[in-house]
Amino acid sequence: MAVHVKGGTPVFGPSLCETCSNAHVEKGYRESEALVFCQATWPEHRVKFRVRECSAYLDSNRQDLDEMRKMAWILLPREGKRVRGFVCPSQIPDGESQIEIELNTLK
């Protein structure tokens, strides 16, 4: 008799360390040739197994706050009498139905 547990403990899968900013990963040509060092702790230590969950995981595919500030748009009013920000559609004066976005590169 076979018993299948749905949502049980996974027996395989990629390690979180492969996409973590705190990990130093060295890979060889074989599957068994891999060294992983966790730099989230002091002193850094070698991780000897695939990690499924980690409390110090920091996704390397996501931007940090400084990188997001560099990408952010700065919205400036077209004329001096306009105020920056968002307004409710009912507060828009008649005849103003256009939105102008000017993209500048900051230097």
Short mmCIF file of N, CA and C in Angstrom, two decimals:
data_model
loop_
_atom_site.label_atom_id
_atom_site.label_comp_id
_atom_site.label_asym_id
_atom_site.label_seq_id
_atom_site.Cartn_x
_atom_site.Cartn_y
_atom_site.Cartn_z
N MET A 1 0.85 -1.17 0.00
CA MET A 1 0.00 0.00 0.00
C MET A 1 0.90 1.24 0.00
N ALA A 2 0.69 2.16 -0.95
CA ALA A 2 1.47 3.39 -1.07
C ALA A 2 0.69 4.53 -0.43
N VAL A 3 1.40 5.32 0.34
CA VAL A 3 0.80 6.47 0.99
C VAL A 3 1.46 7.72 0.42
N HIS A 4 0.67 8.66 -0.07
CA HIS A 4 1.17 9.91 -0.61
C HIS A 4 0.67 11.05 0.28
N VAL A 5 1.58 11.85 0.75
CA VAL A 5 1.23 13.01 1.58
C VAL A 5 1.34 14.25 0.72
N LYS A 6 0.22 14.91 0.52
CA LYS A 6 0.20 16.12 -0.30
C LYS A 6 0.69 17.31 0.52
N GLY A 7 1.68 18.03 0.00
CA GLY A 7 2.23 19.19 0.69
C GLY A 7 3.20 18.79 1.79
N GLY A 8 3.74 17.58 1.73
CA GLY A 8 4.69 17.13 2.74
C GLY A 8 6.07 17.74 2.51
N THR A 9 7.05 17.19 3.18
CA THR A 9 8.41 17.70 3.08
C THR A 9 8.98 17.43 1.70
N PRO A 10 9.46 18.46 1.00
CA PRO A 10 10.07 18.23 -0.31
C PRO A 10 11.37 17.45 -0.16
N VAL A 11 11.62 16.57 -1.11
CA VAL A 11 12.83 15.76 -1.06
C VAL A 11 13.88 16.25 -2.04
N PHE A 12 13.56 17.24 -2.84
CA PHE A 12 14.53 17.77 -3.79
C PHE A 12 14.16 19.21 -4.10
N GLY A 13 15.04 19.88 -4.75
CA GLY A 13 14.78 21.26 -5.16
C GLY A 13 16.05 22.08 -5.07
N PRO A 14 16.04 23.25 -5.70
CA PRO A 14 17.23 24.10 -5.66
C PRO A 14 17.42 24.70 -4.27
N SER A 15 18.65 24.97 -3.94
CA SER A 15 18.97 25.56 -2.65
C SER A 15 18.71 27.07 -2.69
N LEU A 16 18.25 27.61 -1.58
CA LEU A 16 18.05 29.06 -1.50
C LEU A 16 19.36 29.81 -1.67
N CYS A 17 20.46 29.17 -1.33
CA CYS A 17 21.77 29.82 -1.40
C CYS A 17 22.13 30.23 -2.83
N GLU A 18 21.55 29.56 -3.82
CA GLU A 18 21.87 29.87 -5.22
C GLU A 18 21.41 31.27 -5.61
N THR A 19 20.40 31.81 -4.94
CA THR A 19 19.89 33.14 -5.27
C THR A 19 19.99 34.11 -4.10
N CYS A 20 20.82 33.80 -3.12
CA CYS A 20 20.95 34.64 -1.93
C CYS A 20 22.15 35.58 -2.07
N SER A 21 21.97 36.84 -1.67
CA SER A 21 23.06 37.81 -1.72
C SER A 21 24.11 37.54 -0.65
N ASN A 22 23.74 36.82 0.39
CA ASN A 22 24.67 36.53 1.48
C ASN A 22 25.51 35.29 1.22
N ALA A 23 25.33 34.63 0.10
CA ALA A 23 26.03 33.37 -0.16
C ALA A 23 27.20 33.58 -1.12
N HIS A 24 28.26 32.86 -0.83
CA HIS A 24 29.40 32.78 -1.76
C HIS A 24 29.38 31.35 -2.27
N VAL A 25 29.10 31.18 -3.57
CA VAL A 25 28.93 29.85 -4.16
C VAL A 25 30.02 29.59 -5.17
N GLU A 26 30.71 28.46 -5.01
CA GLU A 26 31.72 28.01 -5.97
C GLU A 26 31.24 26.68 -6.53
N LYS A 27 31.16 26.59 -7.86
CA LYS A 27 30.69 25.35 -8.49
C LYS A 27 31.74 24.83 -9.44
N GLY A 28 31.90 23.51 -9.43
CA GLY A 28 32.78 22.84 -10.36
C GLY A 28 31.99 22.32 -11.55
N TYR A 29 32.56 21.39 -12.28
CA TYR A 29 31.90 20.84 -13.45
C TYR A 29 30.97 19.70 -13.10
N ARG A 30 31.16 19.06 -11.97
CA ARG A 30 30.29 17.97 -11.55
C ARG A 30 29.25 18.49 -10.56
N GLU A 31 28.18 17.73 -10.42
CA GLU A 31 27.13 18.09 -9.46
C GLU A 31 27.67 18.12 -8.04
N SER A 32 28.61 17.23 -7.75
CA SER A 32 29.14 17.13 -6.39
C SER A 32 30.20 18.19 -6.09
N GLU A 33 30.64 18.93 -7.10
CA GLU A 33 31.67 19.94 -6.90
C GLU A 33 31.03 21.32 -6.67
N ALA A 34 30.66 21.55 -5.43
CA ALA A 34 30.06 22.84 -5.08
C ALA A 34 30.41 23.17 -3.64
N LEU A 35 30.86 24.39 -3.42
CA LEU A 35 31.13 24.89 -2.08
C LEU A 35 30.25 26.12 -1.87
N VAL A 36 29.58 26.17 -0.73
CA VAL A 36 28.71 27.29 -0.40
C VAL A 36 29.14 27.82 0.97
N PHE A 37 29.38 29.12 1.03
CA PHE A 37 29.73 29.77 2.29
C PHE A 37 28.68 30.84 2.59
N CYS A 38 28.13 30.78 3.79
CA CYS A 38 27.13 31.75 4.21
C CYS A 38 27.84 32.93 4.87
N GLN A 39 27.63 34.12 4.31
CA GLN A 39 28.26 35.32 4.82
C GLN A 39 27.30 36.16 5.67
N ALA A 40 26.12 35.60 5.97
CA ALA A 40 25.15 36.32 6.79
C ALA A 40 25.49 36.24 8.27
N THR A 41 26.34 35.29 8.63
CA THR A 41 26.73 35.14 10.04
C THR A 41 28.20 35.46 10.20
N TRP A 42 28.59 35.71 11.44
CA TRP A 42 30.00 35.94 11.71
C TRP A 42 30.46 34.96 12.77
N PRO A 43 31.47 34.19 12.55
CA PRO A 43 32.24 34.08 11.31
C PRO A 43 31.43 33.32 10.26
N GLU A 44 31.74 33.62 9.01
CA GLU A 44 31.01 32.92 7.93
C GLU A 44 31.31 31.43 8.03
N HIS A 45 30.36 30.64 7.61
CA HIS A 45 30.52 29.19 7.72
C HIS A 45 30.15 28.50 6.43
N ARG A 46 30.62 27.29 6.28
CA ARG A 46 30.33 26.49 5.08
C ARG A 46 28.99 25.80 5.27
N VAL A 47 28.17 25.84 4.23
CA VAL A 47 26.88 25.17 4.23
C VAL A 47 27.07 23.84 3.52
N LYS A 48 26.76 22.75 4.20
CA LYS A 48 27.07 21.41 3.67
C LYS A 48 25.86 20.72 3.08
N PHE A 49 24.73 21.40 2.96
CA PHE A 49 23.51 20.78 2.44
C PHE A 49 22.70 21.83 1.69
N ARG A 50 21.71 21.38 0.93
CA ARG A 50 20.82 22.31 0.24
C ARG A 50 19.88 22.94 1.25
N VAL A 51 19.73 24.23 1.17
CA VAL A 51 18.92 24.97 2.14
C VAL A 51 17.52 25.18 1.59
N ARG A 52 16.51 24.81 2.39
CA ARG A 52 15.11 24.97 2.00
C ARG A 52 14.54 26.26 2.58
N GLU A 53 14.87 26.59 3.83
CA GLU A 53 14.42 27.81 4.49
C GLU A 53 15.60 28.46 5.20
N CYS A 54 15.63 29.79 5.21
CA CYS A 54 16.72 30.50 5.87
C CYS A 54 16.18 31.82 6.41
N SER A 55 16.50 32.15 7.66
CA SER A 55 16.01 33.39 8.26
C SER A 55 16.83 34.60 7.80
N ALA A 56 18.00 34.38 7.20
CA ALA A 56 18.83 35.50 6.74
C ALA A 56 18.85 35.58 5.21
N TYR A 57 17.87 34.96 4.55
CA TYR A 57 17.84 34.95 3.08
C TYR A 57 17.58 36.34 2.54
N LEU A 58 18.39 36.75 1.57
CA LEU A 58 18.26 38.05 0.92
C LEU A 58 18.32 37.80 -0.58
N ASP A 59 17.19 37.95 -1.26
CA ASP A 59 17.09 37.61 -2.67
C ASP A 59 17.97 38.53 -3.51
N SER A 60 18.90 37.94 -4.26
CA SER A 60 19.81 38.74 -5.09
C SER A 60 19.13 39.26 -6.35
N ASN A 61 17.94 38.75 -6.67
CA ASN A 61 17.21 39.21 -7.86
C ASN A 61 16.38 40.47 -7.58
N ARG A 62 16.30 40.89 -6.32
CA ARG A 62 15.54 42.09 -5.97
C ARG A 62 16.50 43.23 -5.69
N GLN A 63 16.07 44.45 -5.97
CA GLN A 63 16.91 45.62 -5.77
C GLN A 63 16.83 46.07 -4.31
N ASP A 64 17.92 46.65 -3.83
CA ASP A 64 17.89 47.23 -2.50
C ASP A 64 17.37 48.67 -2.60
N LEU A 65 17.27 49.34 -1.48
CA LEU A 65 16.66 50.67 -1.44
C LEU A 65 17.44 51.68 -2.28
N ASP A 66 18.77 51.64 -2.26
CA ASP A 66 19.56 52.58 -3.06
C ASP A 66 19.36 52.36 -4.55
N GLU A 67 19.28 51.11 -4.98
CA GLU A 67 19.05 50.83 -6.40
C GLU A 67 17.66 51.28 -6.82
N MET A 68 16.67 51.13 -5.94
CA MET A 68 15.32 51.58 -6.28
C MET A 68 15.25 53.10 -6.36
N ARG A 69 16.02 53.80 -5.52
CA ARG A 69 16.05 55.27 -5.59
C ARG A 69 16.65 55.74 -6.91
N LYS A 70 17.66 55.03 -7.42
CA LYS A 70 18.27 55.40 -8.70
C LYS A 70 17.29 55.21 -9.85
N MET A 71 16.38 54.24 -9.75
CA MET A 71 15.43 53.97 -10.82
C MET A 71 14.16 54.81 -10.72
N ALA A 72 13.93 55.44 -9.57
CA ALA A 72 12.66 56.12 -9.31
C ALA A 72 12.47 57.32 -10.24
N TRP A 73 11.23 57.55 -10.60
CA TRP A 73 10.88 58.72 -11.39
C TRP A 73 10.66 59.89 -10.45
N ILE A 74 11.08 61.06 -10.89
CA ILE A 74 10.80 62.28 -10.14
C ILE A 74 9.72 63.03 -10.90
N LEU A 75 8.59 63.23 -10.26
CA LEU A 75 7.46 63.90 -10.90
C LEU A 75 7.48 65.37 -10.53
N LEU A 76 7.57 66.22 -11.53
CA LEU A 76 7.58 67.66 -11.31
C LEU A 76 6.38 68.28 -12.01
N PRO A 77 5.81 69.33 -11.43
CA PRO A 77 4.68 69.98 -12.09
C PRO A 77 5.13 70.69 -13.37
N ARG A 78 4.21 70.80 -14.33
CA ARG A 78 4.53 71.45 -15.61
C ARG A 78 4.72 72.95 -15.43
N GLU A 79 3.94 73.56 -14.59
CA GLU A 79 4.04 75.00 -14.35
C GLU A 79 4.19 75.24 -12.86
N GLY A 80 4.63 76.43 -12.49
CA GLY A 80 4.88 76.74 -11.09
C GLY A 80 3.64 76.75 -10.22
N LYS A 81 2.47 77.00 -10.79
CA LYS A 81 1.26 77.11 -9.97
C LYS A 81 0.63 75.75 -9.66
N ARG A 82 1.10 74.71 -10.32
CA ARG A 82 0.55 73.37 -10.04
C ARG A 82 1.27 72.74 -8.85
N VAL A 83 0.58 71.87 -8.20
CA VAL A 83 1.11 71.21 -7.03
C VAL A 83 1.43 69.76 -7.39
N ARG A 84 2.54 69.28 -6.87
CA ARG A 84 2.91 67.88 -7.09
C ARG A 84 1.98 66.97 -6.31
N GLY A 85 1.83 65.76 -6.79
CA GLY A 85 1.08 64.77 -6.05
C GLY A 85 -0.11 64.25 -6.82
N PHE A 86 -0.89 63.45 -6.15
CA PHE A 86 -2.05 62.83 -6.76
C PHE A 86 -3.30 63.53 -6.25
N VAL A 87 -4.29 63.60 -7.13
CA VAL A 87 -5.56 64.19 -6.75
C VAL A 87 -6.68 63.25 -7.13
N CYS A 88 -7.79 63.43 -6.47
CA CYS A 88 -8.98 62.64 -6.77
C CYS A 88 -9.52 63.09 -8.13
N PRO A 89 -10.06 62.19 -8.95
CA PRO A 89 -10.58 62.59 -10.27
C PRO A 89 -11.65 63.68 -10.19
N SER A 90 -12.39 63.73 -9.11
CA SER A 90 -13.42 64.77 -8.99
C SER A 90 -12.83 66.16 -8.74
N GLN A 91 -11.55 66.24 -8.35
CA GLN A 91 -10.90 67.52 -8.08
C GLN A 91 -10.19 68.10 -9.29
N ILE A 92 -10.17 67.38 -10.41
CA ILE A 92 -9.49 67.86 -11.62
C ILE A 92 -10.38 68.93 -12.27
N PRO A 93 -9.84 70.12 -12.51
CA PRO A 93 -10.64 71.18 -13.14
C PRO A 93 -11.08 70.77 -14.56
N ASP A 94 -12.18 71.35 -15.01
CA ASP A 94 -12.67 71.07 -16.37
C ASP A 94 -11.65 71.54 -17.39
N GLY A 95 -11.48 70.77 -18.44
CA GLY A 95 -10.55 71.12 -19.50
C GLY A 95 -9.16 70.54 -19.28
N GLU A 96 -8.87 70.04 -18.12
CA GLU A 96 -7.56 69.43 -17.86
C GLU A 96 -7.74 67.92 -17.83
N SER A 97 -7.59 67.32 -18.96
CA SER A 97 -7.72 65.87 -19.03
C SER A 97 -6.45 65.21 -19.52
N GLN A 98 -5.38 65.98 -19.62
CA GLN A 98 -4.13 65.43 -20.11
C GLN A 98 -3.15 65.23 -18.96
N ILE A 99 -2.33 64.23 -19.15
CA ILE A 99 -1.25 63.97 -18.20
C ILE A 99 0.05 64.05 -18.99
N GLU A 100 0.98 64.82 -18.49
CA GLU A 100 2.26 64.95 -19.16
C GLU A 100 3.35 64.37 -18.27
N ILE A 101 4.10 63.44 -18.82
CA ILE A 101 5.22 62.85 -18.10
C ILE A 101 6.49 63.16 -18.86
N GLU A 102 7.42 63.81 -18.20
CA GLU A 102 8.69 64.16 -18.82
C GLU A 102 9.78 63.34 -18.15
N LEU A 103 10.48 62.55 -18.95
CA LEU A 103 11.52 61.68 -18.43
C LEU A 103 12.87 62.36 -18.59
N ASN A 104 13.56 62.55 -17.49
CA ASN A 104 14.89 63.16 -17.49
C ASN A 104 15.88 62.16 -16.94
N THR A 105 17.10 62.22 -17.39
CA THR A 105 18.14 61.40 -16.80
C THR A 105 18.88 62.25 -15.80
N LEU A 106 19.00 61.76 -14.58
CA LEU A 106 19.70 62.52 -13.55
C LEU A 106 21.19 62.32 -13.69
N LYS A 107 21.93 63.37 -13.48
CA LYS A 107 23.39 63.29 -13.61
C LYS A 107 24.03 63.57 -12.30
#
